[in-house]
Coordinates of N, CA, C and O and ligand atoms in Angstrom, one line a residue:
X343 N -15.2 -37.7 3.7 CA -15.1 -37.0 4.9 C -15.4 -35.5 4.7 O -15.1 -34.9 3.7
X344 N -16.1 -34.9 5.7 CA -16.5 -33.5 5.6 C -15.3 -32.6 5.9 O -14.7 -32.8 7.0
X345 N -14.9 -31.8 5.0 CA -13.7 -31.0 5.2 C -13.9 -29.5 4.8 O -14.8 -29.2 4.0
X346 N -13.1 -28.6 5.4 CA -13.2 -27.2 5.0 C -11.7 -26.7 4.9 O -10.8 -27.1 5.5
X347 N -11.6 -25.6 4.0 CA -10.4 -24.9 3.8 C -10.6 -23.5 4.2 O -11.6 -22.9 3.8
X348 N -9.8 -23.0 5.1 CA -9.9 -21.6 5.6 C -8.8 -20.7 5.0 O -7.6 -21.0 5.2
X349 N -9.2 -19.6 4.3 CA -8.2 -18.6 3.9 C -8.4 -17.4 4.7 O -9.5 -16.8 4.7
X350 N -7.3 -16.9 5.3 CA -7.3 -15.7 6.0 C -6.1 -14.9 5.6 O -5.0 -15.5 5.2
X351 N -6.2 -13.5 5.7 CA -5.1 -12.7 5.3 C -5.5 -11.2 5.6 O -6.7 -10.9 5.6
X352 N -4.5 -10.4 5.8 CA -4.9 -9.0 5.8 C -5.5 -8.6 4.4 O -5.1 -9.2 3.4
X353 N -6.4 -7.6 4.4 CA -7.0 -7.2 3.2 C -6.0 -6.6 2.2 O -5.1 -5.9 2.7
X354 N -6.0 -7.1 1.0 CA -5.0 -6.6 0.0 C -3.8 -7.5 -0.2 O -2.9 -7.2 -0.9
X355 N -3.9 -8.7 0.4 CA -2.8 -9.7 0.3 C -2.9 -10.5 -0.9 O -2.1 -11.4 -1.2
X356 N -4.0 -10.4 -1.6 CA -4.3 -11.2 -2.8 C -5.1 -12.4 -2.5 O -5.2 -13.4 -3.3
X357 N -5.7 -12.4 -1.3 CA -6.4 -13.6 -0.8 C -7.6 -14.0 -1.7 O -7.7 -15.1 -2.1
X358 N -8.4 -13.0 -2.1 CA -9.6 -13.2 -2.9 C -9.2 -13.8 -4.3 O -9.8 -14.8 -4.7
X359 N -8.1 -13.3 -4.9 CA -7.6 -13.8 -6.1 C -7.2 -15.3 -6.0 O -7.5 -16.1 -6.8
X360 N -6.6 -15.6 -4.9 CA -6.1 -17.0 -4.6 C -7.3 -17.9 -4.3 O -7.3 -19.1 -4.8
X361 N -8.3 -17.4 -3.7 CA -9.5 -18.2 -3.4 C -10.2 -18.5 -4.7 O -10.5 -19.7 -5.0
X362 N -10.3 -17.5 -5.6 CA -11.0 -17.7 -6.9 C -10.2 -18.7 -7.7 O -10.8 -19.6 -8.4
X363 N -8.9 -18.6 -7.7 CA -8.1 -19.5 -8.5 C -8.3 -20.9 -8.0 O -8.4 -21.9 -8.8
X364 N -8.3 -21.1 -6.7 CA -8.4 -22.4 -6.1 C -9.8 -23.0 -6.5 O -9.9 -24.2 -6.9
X365 N -10.8 -22.2 -6.5 CA -12.2 -22.7 -6.9 C -12.2 -23.1 -8.4 O -12.9 -24.1 -8.7
X366 N -11.4 -22.4 -9.2 CA -11.4 -22.8 -10.7 C -10.6 -24.1 -10.9 O -10.9 -24.9 -11.7
X367 N -9.5 -24.2 -10.1 CA -8.5 -25.2 -10.3 C -8.9 -26.6 -9.7 O -8.6 -27.6 -10.2
X368 N -9.7 -26.5 -8.6 CA -10.1 -27.7 -7.9 C -11.6 -27.8 -7.8 O -12.2 -27.2 -7.0
X369 N -12.2 -28.7 -8.6 CA -13.7 -28.7 -8.7 C -14.4 -29.2 -7.5 O -15.6 -29.0 -7.3
X370 N -13.6 -29.9 -6.6 CA -14.3 -30.4 -5.3 C -14.6 -29.2 -4.4 O -15.4 -29.4 -3.4
X371 N -14.1 -28.0 -4.6 CA -14.3 -26.9 -3.7 C -15.6 -26.1 -4.0 O -15.9 -25.9 -5.2
X372 N -16.2 -25.6 -2.9 CA -17.4 -24.8 -3.1 C -17.3 -23.6 -2.1 O -17.0 -23.9 -0.9
X373 N -17.5 -22.4 -2.6 CA -17.3 -21.2 -1.7 C -18.4 -21.0 -0.8 O -19.6 -21.1 -1.1
X374 N -18.1 -20.7 0.5 CA -19.1 -20.4 1.5 C -19.4 -18.9 1.4 O -18.5 -18.1 1.7
X375 N -20.6 -18.6 1.0 CA -21.0 -17.2 0.9 C -21.4 -16.6 2.3 O -22.3 -17.1 2.9
X376 N -20.6 -15.6 2.7 CA -20.9 -15.0 4.0 C -22.0 -14.0 3.9 O -22.3 -13.5 2.9
X377 N -22.5 -13.6 5.1 CA -23.4 -12.4 5.2 C -22.5 -11.2 5.6 O -21.5 -11.3 6.3
X378 N -22.9 -10.0 5.1 CA -22.2 -8.8 5.5 C -23.2 -7.7 5.5 O -24.2 -7.7 4.8
X379 N -22.9 -6.7 6.4 CA -23.8 -5.5 6.4 C -23.1 -4.3 5.6 O -23.7 -3.3 5.5
X380 N -21.9 -4.6 5.0 CA -21.4 -3.5 4.2 C -22.1 -3.5 2.8 O -22.7 -4.4 2.4
X381 N -21.9 -2.3 2.1 CA -22.5 -2.2 0.8 C -21.7 -3.0 -0.3 O -20.5 -3.1 -0.1
X382 N -22.4 -3.5 -1.3 CA -21.7 -4.1 -2.4 C -20.7 -3.1 -3.1 O -21.0 -1.9 -3.1
X383 N -19.5 -3.5 -3.5 CA -18.7 -2.6 -4.3 C -18.3 -3.2 -5.6 O -18.3 -4.5 -5.8
X384 N -18.0 -2.3 -6.6 CA -17.7 -2.8 -7.9 C -18.7 -3.7 -8.5 O -19.9 -3.3 -8.6
X385 N -18.3 -4.8 -9.0 CA -19.2 -5.7 -9.7 C -19.8 -6.8 -8.8 O -20.3 -7.8 -9.3
X386 N -19.7 -6.6 -7.5 CA -20.2 -7.7 -6.6 C -21.7 -7.9 -6.7 O -22.5 -7.0 -6.9
X387 N -22.1 -9.2 -6.6 CA -23.5 -9.6 -6.8 C -24.0 -10.2 -5.5 O -23.3 -11.0 -4.9
X388 N -25.3 -9.8 -5.2 CA -25.9 -10.4 -4.0 C -26.1 -11.9 -4.1 O -26.5 -12.4 -5.2
X389 N -25.8 -12.6 -3.1 CA -25.9 -14.1 -3.0 C -24.9 -14.8 -3.9 O -25.0 -16.0 -4.1
X390 N -23.9 -14.0 -4.5 CA -22.8 -14.7 -5.2 C -21.5 -14.4 -4.4 O -20.8 -15.3 -3.9
X391 N -21.3 -13.1 -4.2 CA -20.1 -12.7 -3.4 C -20.4 -12.7 -1.9 O -19.6 -13.1 -1.1
X392 N -21.5 -12.1 -1.6 CA -22.0 -12.1 -0.2 C -23.5 -12.1 -0.2 O -24.1 -11.7 -1.2
X393 N -24.1 -12.4 0.9 CA -25.5 -12.1 1.2 C -25.4 -10.7 1.8 O -25.0 -10.6 3.0
X394 N -25.8 -9.7 1.1 CA -25.7 -8.3 1.6 C -27.0 -8.0 2.4 O -28.1 -8.0 1.8
X395 N -26.9 -7.9 3.7 CA -28.1 -7.8 4.5 C -28.0 -6.6 5.4 O -26.9 -6.0 5.6
X396 N -29.2 -6.2 6.0 CA -29.2 -5.0 6.8 C -28.7 -5.4 8.2 O -28.7 -6.5 8.6
X397 N -28.3 -4.4 9.0 CA -27.9 -4.6 10.4 C -29.0 -5.3 11.2 O -28.7 -6.2 12.0
X398 N -30.3 -5.0 10.9 CA -31.4 -5.7 11.6 C -31.4 -7.2 11.3 O -31.6 -8.0 12.2
X399 N -31.3 -7.5 10.0 CA -31.3 -8.9 9.6 C -30.1 -9.6 10.2 O -30.2 -10.8 10.6
X400 N -29.0 -8.9 10.3 CA -27.8 -9.5 10.8 C -28.0 -9.9 12.3 O -27.7 -11.0 12.8
X401 N -28.6 -8.9 13.1 CA -28.9 -9.1 14.5 C -29.8 -10.3 14.7 O -29.7 -11.1 15.6
X402 N -30.8 -10.4 13.8 CA -31.8 -11.5 13.8 C -31.1 -12.8 13.7 O -31.4 -13.8 14.4
X403 N -30.2 -12.9 12.8 CA -29.4 -14.2 12.5 C -28.6 -14.5 13.8 O -28.4 -15.7 14.1
X404 N -28.0 -13.5 14.4 CA -27.2 -13.7 15.6 C -28.1 -14.4 16.7 O -27.8 -15.4 17.3
X405 N -29.3 -13.8 16.8 CA -30.2 -14.3 17.9 C -30.8 -15.7 17.5 O -31.1 -16.5 18.4
X406 N -30.8 -16.0 16.2 CA -31.2 -17.4 15.8 C -30.0 -18.4 15.9 O -30.2 -19.6 15.6
X407 N -28.9 -17.9 16.3 CA -27.7 -18.8 16.4 C -27.3 -19.4 15.0 O -26.9 -20.5 14.9
X408 N -27.5 -18.5 14.0 CA -27.3 -19.0 12.6 C -25.9 -19.0 12.1 O -25.5 -19.6 11.1
X409 N -25.0 -18.4 12.9 CA -23.6 -18.2 12.5 C -22.7 -19.2 13.2 O -22.8 -19.5 14.4
X410 N -21.7 -19.7 12.4 CA -20.6 -20.5 13.0 C -19.7 -19.5 13.8 O -19.2 -19.7 14.9
X411 N -19.5 -18.3 13.1 CA -18.7 -17.2 13.7 C -19.1 -16.0 13.0 O -19.6 -16.0 11.9
X412 N -19.0 -14.8 13.7 CA -19.2 -13.5 13.1 C -18.3 -12.5 13.7 O -17.8 -12.7 14.9
X413 N -17.9 -11.5 13.0 CA -17.0 -10.5 13.5 C -17.4 -9.1 13.0 O -18.0 -9.0 11.9
X414 N -17.1 -8.1 13.8 CA -17.2 -6.7 13.4 C -15.9 -6.4 12.8 O -15.0 -6.0 13.5
X415 N -15.7 -6.7 11.5 CA -14.3 -6.6 10.9 C -13.9 -5.2 10.8 O -12.7 -4.9 11.1
X416 N -14.8 -4.3 10.5 CA -14.5 -2.8 10.5 C -15.6 -2.2 11.3 O -16.7 -2.8 11.4
X417 N -15.5 -1.0 11.9 CA -16.5 -0.4 12.7 C -17.8 -0.4 12.0 O -17.9 0.1 10.8
X418 N -18.8 -1.0 12.6 CA -20.2 -1.1 12.1 C -20.3 -2.0 10.8 O -21.4 -2.0 10.2
X419 N -19.3 -2.7 10.5 CA -19.4 -3.6 9.3 C -19.2 -5.0 9.8 O -18.1 -5.4 10.2
X420 N -20.3 -5.7 9.8 CA -20.3 -7.1 10.3 C -20.2 -8.1 9.2 O -20.8 -7.9 8.1
X421 N -19.5 -9.2 9.5 CA -19.4 -10.3 8.5 C -19.6 -11.6 9.3 O -19.1 -11.8 10.4
X422 N -20.3 -12.5 8.7 CA -20.6 -13.8 9.4 C -20.7 -15.0 8.5 O -21.2 -14.9 7.4
X423 N -20.2 -16.1 9.0 CA -20.3 -17.4 8.3 C -21.5 -18.2 8.7 O -21.7 -18.5 9.9
X424 N -22.4 -18.5 7.8 CA -23.6 -19.2 8.1 C -23.4 -20.7 8.3 O -22.8 -21.4 7.4
X425 N -24.0 -21.3 9.3 CA -24.0 -22.7 9.5 C -24.7 -23.4 8.3 O -24.3 -24.5 7.8
X426 N -25.8 -22.8 7.8 CA -26.5 -23.4 6.7 C -25.7 -23.5 5.4 O -25.9 -24.4 4.7
X427 N -24.8 -22.6 5.2 CA -23.9 -22.6 4.0 C -23.0 -23.9 4.1 O -22.9 -24.6 3.1
X428 N -22.4 -24.1 5.3 CA -21.5 -25.3 5.4 C -22.3 -26.6 5.2 O -21.9 -27.4 4.4
X429 N -23.5 -26.7 5.8 CA -24.3 -27.9 5.6 C -24.7 -28.1 4.2 O -24.6 -29.2 3.7
X430 N -25.1 -27.0 3.5 CA -25.5 -27.1 2.1 C -24.4 -27.7 1.3 O -24.6 -28.5 0.4
X431 N -23.2 -27.1 1.5 CA -22.0 -27.5 0.7 C -21.6 -29.0 1.0 O -21.3 -29.8 0.1
X432 N -21.6 -29.4 2.2 CA -21.3 -30.8 2.6 C -22.3 -31.7 2.0 O -22.0 -32.8 1.6
X433 N -23.6 -31.3 2.0 CA -24.6 -32.1 1.4 C -24.4 -32.4 -0.1 O -24.9 -33.4 -0.6
X434 N -23.7 -31.4 -0.7 CA -23.4 -31.6 -2.2 C -22.2 -32.5 -2.3 O -21.8 -32.8 -3.4
X435 N -21.6 -32.9 -1.2 CA -20.4 -33.8 -1.2 C -19.2 -33.0 -1.5 O -18.2 -33.6 -2.0
X436 N -19.2 -31.7 -1.3 CA -18.0 -30.9 -1.6 C -17.3 -30.4 -0.4 O -17.8 -30.5 0.7
X437 N -16.1 -29.8 -0.6 CA -15.3 -29.3 0.4 C -15.5 -27.7 0.5 O -15.5 -27.1 -0.5
X438 N -15.8 -27.2 1.7 CA -16.1 -25.8 1.9 C -14.8 -25.0 1.8 O -13.8 -25.4 2.4
X439 N -14.9 -23.8 1.2 CA -13.8 -22.9 1.2 C -14.2 -21.5 1.8 O -15.3 -21.0 1.4
X440 N -13.5 -21.1 2.8 CA -13.9 -19.8 3.5 C -12.9 -18.7 3.2 O -11.7 -19.0 3.2
X441 N -13.4 -17.5 2.9 CA -12.5 -16.3 2.8 C -13.0 -15.4 4.0 O -14.0 -14.8 3.9
X442 N -12.2 -15.4 5.0 CA -12.6 -14.7 6.3 C -11.4 -13.9 6.8 O -10.2 -14.1 6.4
X443 N -11.7 -13.0 7.7 CA -10.6 -12.2 8.3 C -9.8 -13.1 9.3 O -10.2 -14.3 9.5
X444 N -8.7 -12.6 9.9 CA -7.8 -13.4 10.7 C -8.5 -13.9 11.9 O -8.4 -15.1 12.2
X445 N -9.3 -13.1 12.6 CA -10.0 -13.6 13.8 C -11.0 -14.7 13.5 O -11.1 -15.7 14.1
X446 N -11.7 -14.4 12.4 CA -12.6 -15.4 11.9 C -12.0 -16.8 11.5 O -12.5 -17.8 11.8
X447 N -10.8 -16.7 10.9 CA -10.0 -17.9 10.5 C -9.6 -18.7 11.7 O -9.8 -19.9 11.7
X448 N -9.2 -18.0 12.8 CA -8.8 -18.7 14.0 C -10.0 -19.3 14.7 O -10.0 -20.5 15.1
X449 N -11.2 -18.6 14.7 CA -12.4 -19.2 15.2 C -12.8 -20.5 14.5 O -13.2 -21.5 15.0
X450 N -12.8 -20.4 13.1 CA -13.2 -21.5 12.3 C -12.3 -22.7 12.5 O -12.8 -23.8 12.5
X451 N -11.0 -22.5 12.6 CA -10.1 -23.6 12.8 C -10.4 -24.3 14.2 O -10.4 -25.5 14.3
X452 N -10.7 -23.5 15.2 CA -11.1 -24.1 16.5 C -12.3 -24.9 16.4 O -12.5 -26.0 17.0
X453 N -13.3 -24.4 15.6 CA -14.6 -25.0 15.5 C -14.5 -26.3 14.7 O -15.0 -27.3 15.1
X454 N -13.7 -26.3 13.6 CA -13.7 -27.5 12.7 C -12.6 -28.4 13.0 O -12.6 -29.6 12.6
X455 N -11.6 -28.0 13.8 CA -10.4 -28.9 14.2 C -9.8 -29.5 13.0 O -9.4 -28.9 12.0
X456 N -9.6 -30.9 13.1 CA -8.9 -31.6 12.0 C -9.6 -31.7 10.7 O -9.0 -32.1 9.7
X457 N -10.9 -31.3 10.7 CA -11.6 -31.2 9.4 C -11.1 -30.0 8.6 O -11.5 -29.9 7.4
X458 N -10.4 -29.1 9.2 CA -10.0 -27.9 8.6 C -8.5 -27.8 8.3 O -7.7 -28.2 9.0
X459 N -8.2 -27.2 7.1 CA -6.9 -26.7 6.8 C -6.9 -25.2 6.7 O -7.7 -24.6 6.0
X460 N -6.2 -24.6 7.6 CA -6.2 -23.1 7.7 C -4.9 -22.5 7.0 O -3.8 -22.9 7.4
X461 N -5.1 -21.6 6.1 CA -4.0 -21.1 5.3 C -4.0 -19.6 5.5 O -5.0 -18.9 5.3
X462 N -2.8 -19.0 5.9 CA -2.6 -17.6 6.1 C -1.9 -17.1 4.8 O -0.8 -17.5 4.6
X463 N -2.5 -16.1 4.1 CA -1.8 -15.5 3.0 C -1.1 -14.3 3.5 O -1.7 -13.4 4.0
X464 N 0.2 -14.3 3.3 CA 1.0 -13.1 3.8 C 1.5 -12.3 2.7 O 2.1 -12.7 1.8
X465 N 1.3 -10.9 2.8 CA 1.8 -10.0 1.8 C 3.3 -9.9 2.0 O 3.8 -10.1 3.1
X466 N 4.1 -9.6 0.9 CA 5.6 -9.5 1.1 C 6.0 -8.5 2.1 O 6.9 -8.6 2.8
X467 N 5.2 -7.4 2.2 CA 5.5 -6.3 3.2 C 4.2 -5.4 3.3 O 3.4 -5.4 2.5
X468 N 4.2 -4.6 4.4 CA 3.1 -3.7 4.6 C 3.1 -2.6 3.5 O 2.0 -2.2 3.0
X469 N 4.3 -2.2 3.0 CA 4.4 -1.2 2.0 C 3.7 -1.7 0.7 O 3.0 -1.0 0.0
X470 N 4.0 -3.0 0.4 CA 3.5 -3.6 -0.9 C 2.0 -3.7 -0.7 O 1.2 -3.5 -1.7
X471 N 1.5 -4.1 0.5 CA 0.1 -4.2 0.7 C -0.6 -2.9 0.5 O -1.7 -2.8 -0.2
X472 N -0.1 -1.8 1.0 CA -0.6 -0.5 0.8 C -0.7 -0.1 -0.7 O -1.7 0.4 -1.2
X473 N 0.4 -0.4 -1.4 CA 0.4 -0.1 -2.8 C -0.7 -0.9 -3.6 O -1.4 -0.4 -4.4
X474 N -0.9 -2.2 -3.2 CA -2.0 -3.0 -3.8 C -3.4 -2.4 -3.5 O -4.2 -2.4 -4.4
X475 N -3.6 -2.0 -2.3 CA -4.9 -1.4 -1.9 C -5.2 -0.2 -2.7 O -6.3 0.1 -3.2
X476 N -4.1 0.7 -2.9 CA -4.3 1.9 -3.7 C -4.6 1.6 -5.1 O -5.5 2.2 -5.7
X477 N -3.8 0.7 -5.7 CA -4.0 0.4 -7.2 C -5.3 -0.4 -7.4 O -5.8 -0.3 -8.6
X478 N -5.9 -1.0 -6.4 CA -7.2 -1.7 -6.6 C -8.3 -0.7 -6.9 O -9.3 -1.0 -7.6
X479 N -8.0 0.5 -6.4 CA -8.9 1.7 -6.7 C -10.4 1.5 -6.3 O -11.3 2.0 -7.0
X480 N -10.6 0.7 -5.3 CA -12.0 0.5 -4.8 C -12.3 1.1 -3.5 O -13.5 1.2 -3.1
X481 N -11.3 1.6 -2.8 CA -11.5 2.1 -1.5 C -10.9 3.6 -1.3 O -9.9 3.9 -2.0
X482 N -11.6 4.4 -0.5 CA -11.1 5.8 -0.3 C -9.9 5.7 0.6 O -9.6 4.7 1.3
X483 N -9.2 6.9 0.7 CA -7.9 7.0 1.5 C -8.1 6.6 2.9 O -7.3 5.9 3.5
X484 N -9.2 7.0 3.5 CA -9.5 6.7 4.9 C -9.6 5.2 5.1 O -9.1 4.6 6.1
X485 N -10.4 4.5 4.2 CA -10.6 3.1 4.3 C -9.3 2.4 4.2 O -9.0 1.4 4.9
X486 N -8.4 2.8 3.2 CA -7.1 2.2 3.0 C -6.3 2.3 4.3 O -5.7 1.3 4.7
X487 N -6.3 3.5 4.9 CA -5.5 3.7 6.2 C -6.0 2.7 7.2 O -5.2 2.1 7.9
X488 N -7.3 2.6 7.4 CA -7.8 1.6 8.4 C -7.4 0.2 8.1 O -7.0 -0.5 9.0
X489 N -7.4 -0.2 6.8 CA -7.1 -1.5 6.4 C -5.6 -1.8 6.6 O -5.2 -2.9 7.1
X490 N -4.7 -0.8 6.4 CA -3.3 -1.0 6.6 C -3.0 -1.2 8.1 O -2.2 -2.0 8.5
X491 N -3.7 -0.3 8.9 CA -3.4 -0.5 10.4 C -3.9 -1.8 10.9 O -3.2 -2.5 11.7
X492 N -5.0 -2.3 10.4 CA -5.5 -3.6 10.8 C -4.6 -4.7 10.3 O -4.3 -5.6 11.1
X493 N -4.0 -4.5 9.1 CA -3.1 -5.6 8.6 C -1.9 -5.7 9.5 O -1.4 -6.9 9.7
X494 N -1.4 -4.6 10.0 CA -0.2 -4.7 10.8 C -0.5 -5.6 12.0 O 0.4 -6.4 12.4
X495 N -1.6 -5.5 12.6 CA -2.0 -6.3 13.7 C -2.2 -7.7 13.3 O -1.8 -8.7 14.0
X496 N -2.9 -7.9 12.2 CA -3.2 -9.3 11.7 C -2.0 -10.1 11.4 O -2.0 -11.3 11.6
X497 N -0.9 -9.5 10.9 CA 0.3 -10.2 10.6 C 0.8 -11.0 11.8 O 1.4 -12.1 11.6
X498 N 0.6 -10.5 13.0 CA 1.1 -11.1 14.2 C 0.4 -12.5 14.5 O 0.9 -13.2 15.3
X499 N -0.7 -12.7 13.8 CA -1.4 -14.0 14.1 C -1.1 -15.1 13.1 O -1.7 -16.2 13.2
X500 N -0.2 -14.8 12.1 CA 0.1 -15.8 11.1 C 0.4 -17.2 11.7 O 0.0 -18.2 11.1
X501 N 1.2 -17.2 12.8 CA 1.7 -18.5 13.3 C 0.6 -19.4 13.8 O 0.8 -20.6 14.1
X502 N -0.6 -18.8 14.0 CA -1.8 -19.6 14.5 C -2.4 -20.5 13.4 O -3.3 -21.3 13.7
X503 N -1.9 -20.3 12.2 CA -2.5 -21.1 11.1 C -1.7 -22.3 10.8 O -0.5 -22.4 11.1
X504 N -2.4 -23.3 10.1 CA -1.7 -24.5 9.7 C -0.6 -24.3 8.8 O 0.5 -24.9 8.8
X505 N -0.8 -23.4 7.8 CA 0.2 -23.1 6.7 C 0.2 -21.6 6.5 O -0.8 -20.9 6.5
X506 N 1.4 -21.1 6.2 CA 1.6 -19.7 5.7 C 2.1 -19.7 4.3 O 3.1 -20.4 4.0
X507 N 1.4 -18.9 3.4 CA 1.9 -18.8 2.0 C 2.2 -17.3 1.8 O 1.3 -16.5 2.0
X508 N 3.5 -17.1 1.5 CA 3.9 -15.7 1.2 C 3.6 -15.3 -0.3 O 4.1 -16.0 -1.2
X509 N 2.7 -14.3 -0.5 CA 2.3 -14.0 -1.8 C 3.2 -12.9 -2.4 O 2.7 -11.7 -2.5
X510 N 4.4 -13.2 -2.8 CA 5.2 -12.2 -3.5 C 5.1 -12.4 -5.0 O 4.9 -11.5 -5.8
X511 N 5.1 -13.7 -5.5 CA 4.8 -14.0 -6.9 C 3.5 -14.8 -7.0 O 3.4 -15.9 -6.4
X512 N 2.5 -14.2 -7.6 CA 1.2 -14.7 -7.6 C 1.1 -16.1 -8.2 O 0.5 -17.0 -7.6
X513 N 1.8 -16.4 -9.3 CA 1.8 -17.7 -9.9 C 2.4 -18.8 -9.0 O 1.9 -19.9 -8.9
X514 N 3.5 -18.4 -8.3 CA 4.1 -19.3 -7.3 C 3.1 -19.6 -6.2 O 2.9 -20.8 -5.8
X515 N 2.4 -18.6 -5.7 CA 1.5 -18.7 -4.6 C 0.3 -19.6 -5.0 O -0.1 -20.5 -4.3
X516 N -0.2 -19.4 -6.2 CA -1.3 -20.3 -6.8 C -0.9 -21.8 -6.8 O -1.6 -22.6 -6.3
X517 N 0.4 -22.0 -7.3 CA 0.8 -23.4 -7.3 C 1.0 -24.0 -6.0 O 0.5 -25.1 -5.7
X518 N 1.6 -23.3 -5.1 CA 1.8 -23.7 -3.7 C 0.5 -24.1 -3.0 O 0.3 -25.2 -2.4
X519 N -0.5 -23.2 -3.2 CA -1.8 -23.5 -2.6 C -2.6 -24.7 -3.2 O -3.2 -25.5 -2.4
X520 N -2.5 -24.8 -4.5 CA -3.1 -26.0 -5.1 C -2.6 -27.3 -4.5 O -3.3 -28.2 -4.3
X521 N -1.2 -27.3 -4.4 CA -0.6 -28.5 -3.8 C -1.1 -28.8 -2.4 O -1.5 -29.9 -2.0
X522 N -1.1 -27.7 -1.6 CA -1.5 -27.8 -0.2 C -3.0 -28.4 -0.1 O -3.3 -29.3 0.7
X523 N -3.9 -27.8 -0.9 CA -5.3 -28.2 -0.8 C -5.5 -29.6 -1.3 O -6.1 -30.4 -0.7
X524 N -4.9 -29.9 -2.5 CA -5.0 -31.3 -3.0 C -4.6 -32.3 -2.0 O -5.2 -33.3 -1.8
X525 N -3.4 -32.1 -1.4 CA -2.9 -33.1 -0.5 C -3.8 -33.2 0.7 O -4.0 -34.3 1.3
X526 N -4.4 -32.1 1.2 CA -5.3 -32.2 2.3 C -6.6 -32.9 2.0 O -7.1 -33.7 2.8
X527 N -7.1 -32.7 0.8 CA -8.4 -33.3 0.4 C -8.2 -34.8 0.2 O -9.0 -35.6 0.6
X528 N -7.0 -35.2 -0.3 CA -6.8 -36.6 -0.7 C -6.5 -37.5 0.5 O -6.7 -38.7 0.5
X529 N -5.9 -36.8 1.6 CA -5.5 -37.7 2.7 C -6.5 -37.7 3.9 O -7.5 -37.0 3.9
Ligands
LIG1421 P1 -14.2 -7.2 2.2 O1 -15.0 -6.0 2.7 O2 -12.9 -6.7 1.6 O3 -15.0 -8.1 1.2 O4 -13.8 -8.1 3.4 C1 -13.2 -7.6 4.5 C2 -12.7 -8.8 5.3 O5 -13.8 -9.5 5.9 C3 -11.9 -9.8 4.5 O6 -10.7 -10.1 5.3 C4 -12.8 -11.0 4.4 O7 -12.1 -12.2 4.2 C5 -13.5 -10.9 5.7 N1 -14.8 -11.7 5.8 C6 -15.6 -12.0 4.7 N2 -16.6 -12.8 5.2 C7 -16.3 -13.1 6.5 C8 -17.0 -13.9 7.5 O8 -18.0 -14.5 7.3 N3 -16.4 -13.8 8.7 C9 -15.3 -13.1 9.0 N4 -14.9 -13.2 10.3 N5 -14.7 -12.4 8.1 C10 -15.2 -12.3 6.9

C-alpha cells in the first residue's frame, strides 16, 4: 500500500533530528526532498536536504501544478512538496516521509487521508524551544525571534494531527516514534 508519514513541528522542536533517526532506524522510509527559495545553511547540500531554487523557478513550478502543497513559511521564503518526489518514492516501493511546517502538515494529511500518519512534535515549552534555537547557532537574533513567534501560533494546531509526541527526552521521543511508524506501516 502507498503510505506517507508527515512530521510537523515548530522550528527547533527537534523534528529534523527525529526525522533523520527514523530514516536510519526504518529502512522502508525515504525522505521527500522539498523545494525552497531560502539559502542553504551550514552543511546543507543541494538535492539532498532541499532543492534550493530561485523564486522564478518556484513560481514556474506553481504554474505547472508541480506541488502537492506549498507555503510561504517565512516572509519571501517559500517551501513546497513536489508531486514527482512522492511518485518517485512510491515507485521504489517505499514509504514517504515529509518534514514540513504545521500548515503544510495539515494540507498533506487532507490530501493523503488514510494513506498518511501525521505526527506533531511538541517542544516541552516555548522557553526551551528558544534555548534550542539559540544553541543551534545557525540563525541570527531576528530570525530566532520570528521563529519563536511562529512557534507559539503553531502549537495551537497540534490537535489536528493523528499523534502528538512531546520531545522532552530525545531518546524517549525516538523510541515512541519508531513504534508509531512501524505499527502504521505494518497495518
Ligand atoms: P528550515 O528553513 O528550518 O529548513 O525549514 C523551515 C520550516 O519549513 C520547517 O518547519 C520545515 O519543516 C518546513 N518545510 C520544509 N519543507 C517544506 C515543504 O515542502 N512544505 C512546507 N509547507 N513546509 C516545509
